[in-house]
Amino acid sequence: MKTRITELLGIRYPIVQGGMMWVGRAELASAVSNAGALGTITALTQPTPEALSIEIDRVRSMTNEPFAVNLTILPTIKPVPYQEYVRVIIESGVKIVETAGRNPEPYLPAFKAAGIKVIHKCTSVRHALKAEAIGCDAVSVDGFECAGHPGEDDVPNLILLPAAAAQLRIPMLASGGIADARGMVAALALGADGVNMGTRFMATREAPIHENVKRQLLEHDERNTALIFRTLKNTSRIFRNAVAEQVLELERREGTTFADLKPLVSGERGKRIYETGDTDDGTFPAGLAIGLIHDIPTCDELVSRMVAEARELIHRRLATMMDKASNETACVL
Ligand SMILES: Cc1cc2nc3c(=O)[nH]c(=O)nc-3n(C[C@H](O)[C@H](O)[C@H](O)COP(=O)(O)O)c2cc1C
């Protein structure tokens, strides 16, 4: 396949695995990249900048294909030495960075000077235009369906993507709610140059998380997510489990602050879920795409299937509809 995204990133298929805290490690990123898509490791999953440098080396030992590093600039419980992570990314010779969470402007001059392509992930047309204006090479537009932080505007991708495509000049990835070829073809039709997926890539053989978590994604459907932190204006879409229900209950109470929620939502508890498989031990992100996940393929099987089915959809289903329509019009005329 050839789109502005495959050209920009030097990948075979316009499919990107988005940054995922604790999940985006070398095993997953290299498998995605080896499948012809773009794998991403998540910088802050590594406890220190030095550990990130080692993880980047690990990806390189597992693939010769392009890969990215995600740098998420969100408010965190512990302060993060962002400049140090940026230094390691640059010194390691990484060529693609996905930024998210906040305006990446302070880090752009250094990334640009190093020839790094920056994809900024955002959740609104105005933020996408801002990313373009400050010099990002591409944007990843996350609709309301997405896992993690959908923003506060609640605009789903059927509207958000064409609205953004109408104004943007740089390439755009569609993100949120995509799990198969149907979503990919729809996203391309809506104006995207490629797709970004998180939840779908969690349920792959190479995702370095406990099998129970993957099974939970298979066993539940699109109704099983929860939007927490709405009261803090920092909304996050997570898997709806017992802890998510507790958080929602606390948020319904007048005067609840982050301090009240903190023990329930700590990153350490989320990390433990992926290690032990006890999915009620804390919270973890998941998007509406869980309704579309019915198996646990390898990344290669997933990517190949999406590309083959996209081809079928475009050349057979959609093309015949058009032919049929024009034939019927011809008969009427
Ligand atoms: C388990 C998980 C962890 C995530 N962690 C991050 C993160 O640390 N930084 C980030 O920018 N996005 C993160 N995301 C969001 C994804 O990169 C991506 O934007 C999102 O999953 C797209 O929506 P989808 O899940 O419907 O495909 C995470 C998503 C998941 C499922």
CSV table of C-alpha atoms and ligand atoms in Angstrom, one decimal:
chain,number,residue,atom,x,y,z
A,1,MET,CA,0.0,0.0,0.0
A,2,LYS,CA,1.1,3.5,-0.6
A,3,THR,CA,-0.1,6.6,1.2
A,4,ARG,CA,1.5,9.8,2.5
A,5,ILE,CA,2.0,7.9,5.8
A,6,THR,CA,3.8,4.9,4.3
A,7,GLU,CA,6.0,7.4,2.4
A,8,LEU,CA,6.8,9.6,5.4
A,9,LEU,CA,7.6,6.7,7.7
A,10,GLY,CA,9.1,4.3,5.3
A,11,ILE,CA,6.7,1.4,6.1
A,12,ARG,CA,4.9,-1.1,3.9
A,13,TYR,CA,1.3,-0.6,5.3
A,14,PRO,CA,-0.3,2.5,6.7
A,15,ILE,CA,-0.9,0.9,10.2
A,16,VAL,CA,0.7,2.2,13.4
A,17,GLN,CA,0.7,0.7,16.9
A,18,GLY,CA,0.2,3.6,19.2
A,19,GLY,CA,2.2,4.2,22.4
A,20,MET,CA,0.9,2.1,25.3
A,21,MET,CA,2.1,2.4,28.8
A,22,TRP,CA,3.6,-0.9,30.1
A,23,VAL,CA,2.5,-2.7,26.9
A,24,GLY,CA,4.7,-0.9,24.3
A,25,ARG,CA,7.9,-2.8,24.8
A,26,ALA,CA,10.4,-4.2,22.4
A,27,GLU,CA,8.6,-7.6,21.9
A,28,LEU,CA,5.4,-5.9,20.6
A,29,ALA,CA,7.0,-3.0,18.7
A,30,SER,CA,9.4,-5.2,16.8
A,31,ALA,CA,6.7,-7.7,15.9
A,32,VAL,CA,4.5,-4.9,14.5
A,33,SER,CA,7.4,-3.4,12.6
A,34,ASN,CA,8.4,-6.8,11.2
A,35,ALA,CA,4.8,-7.2,10.0
A,36,GLY,CA,5.3,-4.1,7.8
A,37,ALA,CA,3.5,-1.6,10.1
A,38,LEU,CA,5.0,0.8,12.6
A,39,GLY,CA,5.7,-0.5,16.1
A,40,THR,CA,6.2,1.9,19.0
A,41,ILE,CA,7.8,1.6,22.3
A,42,THR,CA,6.6,3.8,25.1
A,43,ALA,CA,9.4,5.9,26.7
A,44,LEU,CA,7.8,6.2,30.1
A,45,THR,CA,7.3,2.5,30.5
A,46,GLN,CA,11.1,2.5,31.1
A,47,PRO,CA,11.9,3.7,34.7
A,48,THR,CA,14.9,5.8,33.6
A,49,PRO,CA,16.3,7.4,30.4
A,50,GLU,CA,19.1,4.8,30.6
A,51,ALA,CA,16.6,2.0,30.6
A,52,LEU,CA,15.0,3.5,27.5
A,53,SER,CA,18.3,3.5,25.8
A,54,ILE,CA,18.6,-0.3,26.5
A,55,GLU,CA,15.0,-0.9,25.3
A,56,ILE,CA,15.8,0.9,22.0
A,57,ASP,CA,18.8,-1.4,21.5
A,58,ARG,CA,16.5,-4.4,22.2
A,59,VAL,CA,14.1,-3.3,19.5
A,60,ARG,CA,17.0,-2.9,17.1
A,61,SER,CA,18.2,-6.4,17.9
A,62,MET,CA,14.7,-7.7,17.0
A,63,THR,CA,13.9,-5.7,13.8
A,64,ASN,CA,15.6,-3.9,11.0
A,65,GLU,CA,12.4,-2.1,10.1
A,66,PRO,CA,11.4,1.5,11.2
A,67,PHE,CA,10.0,1.8,14.7
A,68,ALA,CA,8.9,4.8,16.9
A,69,VAL,CA,9.2,5.9,20.5
A,70,ASN,CA,6.2,7.4,22.2
A,71,LEU,CA,6.8,10.3,24.5
A,72,THR,CA,3.7,11.1,26.6
A,73,ILE,CA,3.8,14.5,28.3
A,74,LEU,CA,0.9,14.2,30.7
A,75,PRO,CA,0.7,15.3,34.4
A,76,THR,CA,2.1,12.4,36.4
A,77,ILE,CA,2.2,11.5,40.0
A,78,LYS,CA,6.0,11.5,40.0
A,79,PRO,CA,7.9,14.2,38.1
A,80,VAL,CA,9.5,13.0,34.9
A,81,PRO,CA,12.9,14.1,33.5
A,82,TYR,CA,11.5,14.7,30.0
A,83,GLN,CA,14.6,16.5,28.7
A,84,GLU,CA,16.7,13.4,29.6
A,85,TYR,CA,14.3,11.0,27.8
A,86,VAL,CA,14.5,13.4,24.8
A,87,ARG,CA,18.3,13.3,24.9
A,88,VAL,CA,18.3,9.5,24.9
A,89,ILE,CA,15.8,9.3,22.0
A,90,ILE,CA,18.0,11.6,19.9
A,91,GLU,CA,21.3,10.0,20.9
A,92,SER,CA,20.0,6.6,20.2
A,93,GLY,CA,19.4,7.6,16.6
A,94,VAL,CA,15.6,7.0,16.7
A,95,LYS,CA,13.9,8.3,13.5
A,96,ILE,CA,10.3,8.6,14.5
A,97,VAL,CA,8.7,9.9,17.7
A,98,GLU,CA,5.0,10.0,18.7
A,99,THR,CA,4.3,12.8,21.1
A,100,ALA,CA,1.1,13.0,23.1
A,101,GLY,CA,-0.6,14.6,26.1
A,102,ARG,CA,0.6,18.2,25.7
A,103,ASN,CA,2.0,20.6,23.2
A,104,PRO,CA,5.4,19.1,22.1
A,105,GLU,CA,6.8,22.5,21.0
A,106,PRO,CA,9.6,22.7,23.6
A,107,TYR,CA,11.1,19.5,22.2
A,108,LEU,CA,10.5,20.0,18.5
A,109,PRO,CA,13.7,22.0,17.7
A,110,ALA,CA,15.9,19.2,19.1
A,111,PHE,CA,13.9,16.5,17.3
A,112,LYS,CA,13.9,18.4,14.0
A,113,ALA,CA,17.7,19.1,14.2
A,114,ALA,CA,18.2,15.3,14.6
A,115,GLY,CA,16.0,14.6,11.5
A,116,ILE,CA,13.3,12.9,13.6
A,117,LYS,CA,9.8,12.7,12.2
A,118,VAL,CA,7.3,13.8,14.8
A,119,ILE,CA,3.7,12.5,14.9
A,120,HIS,CA,1.7,14.4,17.4
A,121,LYS,CA,-1.4,12.6,18.8
A,122,CYS,CA,-4.3,14.9,19.6
A,123,THR,CA,-8.1,14.8,20.0
A,124,SER,CA,-9.5,17.8,18.3
A,125,VAL,CA,-9.2,19.7,15.0
A,126,ARG,CA,-7.8,22.8,16.7
A,127,HIS,CA,-5.0,20.9,18.4
A,128,ALA,CA,-4.2,19.1,15.1
A,129,LEU,CA,-3.9,22.4,13.3
A,130,LYS,CA,-1.7,23.7,16.1
A,131,ALA,CA,0.5,20.6,15.7
A,132,GLU,CA,0.8,21.4,12.0
A,133,ALA,CA,1.6,25.1,12.7
A,134,ILE,CA,4.4,24.3,15.1
A,135,GLY,CA,6.1,21.9,12.5
A,136,CYS,CA,4.9,18.4,13.4
A,137,ASP,CA,5.3,16.0,10.4
A,138,ALA,CA,2.0,14.2,10.9
A,139,VAL,CA,-0.9,14.0,13.4
A,140,SER,CA,-2.7,11.1,14.9
A,141,VAL,CA,-6.2,12.1,15.6
A,142,ASP,CA,-7.8,10.2,18.5
A,143,GLY,CA,-11.6,10.1,18.4
A,144,PHE,CA,-14.0,9.7,21.3
A,145,GLU,CA,-13.8,5.9,20.8
A,146,CYS,CA,-10.2,5.6,21.8
A,147,ALA,CA,-8.5,4.0,24.8
A,148,GLY,CA,-6.7,6.4,27.1
A,149,HIS,CA,-7.3,10.1,26.8
A,150,PRO,CA,-10.1,11.1,24.3
A,151,GLY,CA,-10.1,14.8,25.5
A,152,GLU,CA,-13.2,16.6,26.6
A,153,ASP,CA,-15.0,17.3,23.3
A,154,ASP,CA,-16.6,13.8,22.9
A,155,VAL,CA,-16.5,13.9,19.0
A,156,PRO,CA,-16.4,10.4,17.4
A,157,ASN,CA,-14.2,9.7,14.4
A,158,LEU,CA,-17.1,9.7,11.9
A,159,ILE,CA,-17.1,13.5,12.3
A,160,LEU,CA,-13.7,14.3,13.7
A,161,LEU,CA,-11.7,12.7,10.9
A,162,PRO,CA,-13.3,14.4,7.9
A,163,ALA,CA,-13.5,17.7,9.9
A,164,ALA,CA,-9.7,17.5,10.5
A,165,ALA,CA,-8.9,16.3,7.0
A,166,ALA,CA,-10.7,19.3,5.5
A,167,GLN,CA,-8.3,21.7,7.2
A,168,LEU,CA,-5.0,19.8,7.6
A,169,ARG,CA,-2.2,19.7,5.0
A,170,ILE,CA,0.1,17.3,6.8
A,171,PRO,CA,-0.6,13.5,6.8
A,172,MET,CA,-3.2,12.3,9.3
A,173,LEU,CA,-3.5,8.9,11.1
A,174,ALA,CA,-7.0,8.0,12.3
A,175,SER,CA,-6.9,6.7,15.8
A,176,GLY,CA,-9.6,5.2,18.1
A,177,GLY,CA,-12.1,2.4,17.5
A,178,ILE,CA,-10.2,0.8,14.7
A,179,ALA,CA,-9.6,-3.0,14.9
A,180,ASP,CA,-9.9,-4.4,11.5
A,181,ALA,CA,-10.0,-3.7,7.7
A,182,ARG,CA,-13.5,-2.2,7.8
A,183,GLY,CA,-12.3,0.5,10.2
A,184,MET,CA,-9.2,1.1,8.2
A,185,VAL,CA,-11.0,1.4,4.9
A,186,ALA,CA,-13.6,3.7,6.5
A,187,ALA,CA,-10.8,5.9,8.0
A,188,LEU,CA,-9.1,6.2,4.6
A,189,ALA,CA,-12.5,7.2,3.1
A,190,LEU,CA,-12.9,9.8,5.8
A,191,GLY,CA,-9.6,11.4,4.8
A,192,ALA,CA,-7.0,9.7,6.9
A,193,ASP,CA,-3.6,8.5,5.4
A,194,GLY,CA,-3.4,5.6,7.8
A,195,VAL,CA,-4.6,4.2,11.1
A,196,ASN,CA,-3.3,4.0,14.6
A,197,MET,CA,-4.4,1.2,16.9
A,198,GLY,CA,-3.9,0.5,20.6
A,199,THR,CA,-6.5,-1.8,22.0
A,200,ARG,CA,-6.4,-4.2,19.0
A,201,PHE,CA,-2.6,-4.6,19.4
A,202,MET,CA,-3.0,-5.5,23.1
A,203,ALA,CA,-4.8,-8.7,22.0
A,204,THR,CA,-2.0,-10.1,20.0
A,205,ARG,CA,0.3,-13.0,20.8
A,206,GLU,CA,3.4,-10.8,21.1
A,207,ALA,CA,1.8,-8.2,23.4
A,208,PRO,CA,3.9,-8.6,26.6
A,209,ILE,CA,0.9,-8.8,29.0
A,210,HIS,CA,-0.8,-11.6,30.9
A,211,GLU,CA,-3.1,-13.9,28.9
A,212,ASN,CA,-6.1,-13.1,31.2
A,213,VAL,CA,-6.0,-9.4,30.1
A,214,LYS,CA,-6.2,-10.5,26.5
A,215,ARG,CA,-9.0,-12.9,27.3
A,216,GLN,CA,-11.0,-10.2,29.0
A,217,LEU,CA,-10.8,-8.1,25.8
A,218,LEU,CA,-12.2,-11.1,23.9
A,219,GLU,CA,-14.9,-11.9,26.4
A,220,HIS,CA,-16.3,-8.3,26.6
A,221,ASP,CA,-17.8,-6.0,24.1
A,222,GLU,CA,-18.0,-2.3,23.1
A,223,ARG,CA,-20.1,-1.5,26.2
A,224,ASN,CA,-17.4,-2.5,28.6
A,225,THR,CA,-15.4,0.7,28.9
A,226,ALA,CA,-15.7,3.5,31.5
A,227,LEU,CA,-14.8,7.2,31.2
A,228,ILE,CA,-13.0,8.1,34.4
A,229,PHE,CA,-11.5,11.5,35.5
A,230,ARG,CA,-14.4,13.4,33.8
A,231,THR,CA,-14.7,15.5,37.0
A,232,LEU,CA,-11.0,16.4,36.7
A,233,LYS,CA,-11.3,17.4,33.0
A,234,ASN,CA,-8.7,14.8,32.2
A,235,THR,CA,-11.0,12.1,30.9
A,236,SER,CA,-9.6,8.6,30.4
A,237,ARG,CA,-11.3,5.6,28.8
A,238,ILE,CA,-10.5,2.4,30.7
A,239,PHE,CA,-11.7,-1.2,30.9
A,240,ARG,CA,-14.8,-1.3,33.0
A,241,ASN,CA,-13.9,-3.5,36.0
A,242,ALA,CA,-14.6,-3.4,39.7
A,243,VAL,CA,-12.0,-0.6,40.3
A,244,ALA,CA,-13.4,1.5,37.5
A,245,GLU,CA,-16.8,1.3,39.1
A,246,GLN,CA,-15.3,2.4,42.4
A,247,VAL,CA,-13.6,5.4,40.7
A,248,LEU,CA,-16.9,6.4,39.0
A,249,GLU,CA,-18.8,6.0,42.4
A,250,LEU,CA,-16.3,8.3,44.1
A,251,GLU,CA,-16.4,10.8,41.2
A,252,ARG,CA,-20.2,11.0,41.6
A,253,ARG,CA,-19.6,12.2,45.2
A,254,GLU,CA,-19.4,16.0,45.7
A,255,GLY,CA,-15.9,17.3,46.5
A,256,THR,CA,-13.9,14.2,45.4
A,257,THR,CA,-10.3,15.2,44.5
A,258,PHE,CA,-7.5,13.3,42.7
A,259,ALA,CA,-6.0,12.5,46.1
A,260,ASP,CA,-9.1,10.4,46.8
A,261,LEU,CA,-8.8,8.5,43.5
A,262,LYS,CA,-5.0,8.1,43.5
A,263,PRO,CA,-4.8,4.9,45.5
A,264,LEU,CA,-7.2,3.2,43.0
A,265,VAL,CA,-5.6,4.4,39.7
A,266,SER,CA,-1.9,4.2,40.4
A,267,GLY,CA,0.3,3.2,37.5
A,268,GLU,CA,1.9,0.5,39.7
A,269,ARG,CA,-1.5,-1.3,40.1
A,270,GLY,CA,-2.1,-1.1,36.4
A,271,LYS,CA,1.3,-2.6,35.7
A,272,ARG,CA,0.6,-5.4,38.2
A,273,ILE,CA,-2.5,-6.4,36.3
A,274,TYR,CA,-0.4,-7.0,33.2
A,275,GLU,CA,2.0,-9.1,35.2
A,276,THR,CA,-0.4,-11.2,37.4
A,277,GLY,CA,-3.5,-11.3,35.2
A,278,ASP,CA,-5.7,-10.2,38.1
A,279,THR,CA,-7.8,-7.8,36.0
A,280,ASP,CA,-9.7,-6.4,39.1
A,281,ASP,CA,-6.5,-5.3,40.8
A,282,GLY,CA,-6.4,-1.7,39.3
A,283,THR,CA,-7.2,0.1,36.1
A,284,PHE,CA,-6.0,-0.3,32.6
A,285,PRO,CA,-6.9,1.6,29.3
A,286,ALA,CA,-9.2,0.0,26.7
A,287,GLY,CA,-11.2,1.4,23.9
A,288,LEU,CA,-14.6,0.7,22.3
A,289,ALA,CA,-12.7,-1.5,19.9
A,290,ILE,CA,-12.9,-4.3,22.3
A,291,GLY,CA,-16.3,-5.0,20.7
A,292,LEU,CA,-14.4,-5.9,17.5
A,293,ILE,CA,-11.8,-8.2,19.0
A,294,HIS,CA,-12.5,-11.9,18.6
A,295,ASP,CA,-9.1,-13.6,18.5
A,296,ILE,CA,-5.5,-13.3,19.5
A,297,PRO,CA,-3.5,-13.4,16.3
A,298,THR,CA,0.2,-12.7,15.9
A,299,CYS,CA,1.0,-9.1,14.8
A,300,ASP,CA,1.9,-10.5,11.4
A,301,GLU,CA,-1.4,-12.3,11.0
A,302,LEU,CA,-3.3,-9.2,12.1
A,303,VAL,CA,-1.6,-6.8,9.8
A,304,SER,CA,-1.6,-9.2,6.8
A,305,ARG,CA,-5.3,-9.9,7.4
A,306,MET,CA,-6.2,-6.2,7.6
A,307,VAL,CA,-4.4,-5.5,4.3
A,308,ALA,CA,-5.9,-8.5,2.5
A,309,GLU,CA,-9.4,-7.7,3.7
A,310,ALA,CA,-9.0,-4.0,2.9
A,311,ARG,CA,-8.1,-4.9,-0.6
A,312,GLU,CA,-11.2,-7.3,-0.8
A,313,LEU,CA,-13.5,-4.6,0.6
A,314,ILE,CA,-12.3,-1.9,-1.8
A,315,HIS,CA,-12.0,-4.0,-5.0
A,316,ARG,CA,-15.0,-6.2,-4.4
A,317,ARG,CA,-17.6,-4.9,-2.0
A,318,LEU,CA,-17.3,-1.1,-2.6
A,319,ALA,CA,-16.3,-1.3,-6.3
A,320,THR,CA,-19.3,-3.5,-7.2
A,321,MET,CA,-21.6,-1.2,-5.4
A,322,MET,CA,-20.4,1.7,-7.5
A,323,ASP,CA,-20.6,-0.4,-10.7
A,324,LYS,CA,-24.1,-1.5,-9.8
A,325,ALA,CA,-25.1,2.1,-9.1
A,326,SER,CA,-23.8,3.4,-12.4
A,327,ASN,CA,-25.4,0.4,-14.3
A,328,GLU,CA,-28.7,1.2,-12.7
A,329,THR,CA,-28.3,4.9,-13.5
A,330,ALA,CA,-27.5,3.9,-17.1
A,331,CYS,CA,-30.7,1.8,-17.3
A,332,VAL,CA,-32.8,4.7,-15.9
A,333,LEU,CA,-31.3,7.0,-18.4
B,1,LIG,C1,-3.2,-0.2,27.3
B,1,LIG,C2,-3.1,1.2,26.6
B,1,LIG,C3,-2.1,2.1,27.1
B,1,LIG,C4,-2.0,3.3,26.5
B,1,LIG,N1,-1.0,4.1,26.9
B,1,LIG,C5,-0.7,5.3,26.2
B,1,LIG,C6,0.4,6.1,26.5
B,1,LIG,O1,1.1,5.8,27.4
B,1,LIG,N2,0.6,7.2,25.8
B,1,LIG,C7,-0.2,7.5,24.7
B,1,LIG,O2,0.0,8.5,24.0
B,1,LIG,N3,-1.3,6.8,24.4
B,1,LIG,C8,-1.6,5.7,25.1
B,1,LIG,N4,-2.6,4.9,24.7
B,1,LIG,C9,-3.5,5.3,23.6
B,1,LIG,C10,-3.0,4.6,22.3
B,1,LIG,O3,-1.7,5.0,21.9
B,1,LIG,C11,-4.0,4.9,21.1
B,1,LIG,O4,-4.0,6.3,20.9
B,1,LIG,C12,-5.4,4.4,21.4
B,1,LIG,O5,-5.3,3.1,22.0
B,1,LIG,C13,-6.2,4.4,20.1
B,1,LIG,O6,-7.5,3.9,20.4
B,1,LIG,P1,-7.9,2.3,20.2
B,1,LIG,O7,-7.4,1.7,21.5
B,1,LIG,O8,-9.3,2.4,20.1
B,1,LIG,O9,-7.1,1.8,19.1
B,1,LIG,C14,-2.8,3.6,25.4
B,1,LIG,C15,-3.8,2.7,24.9
B,1,LIG,C16,-3.9,1.5,25.5
B,1,LIG,C17,-4.9,0.5,25.0
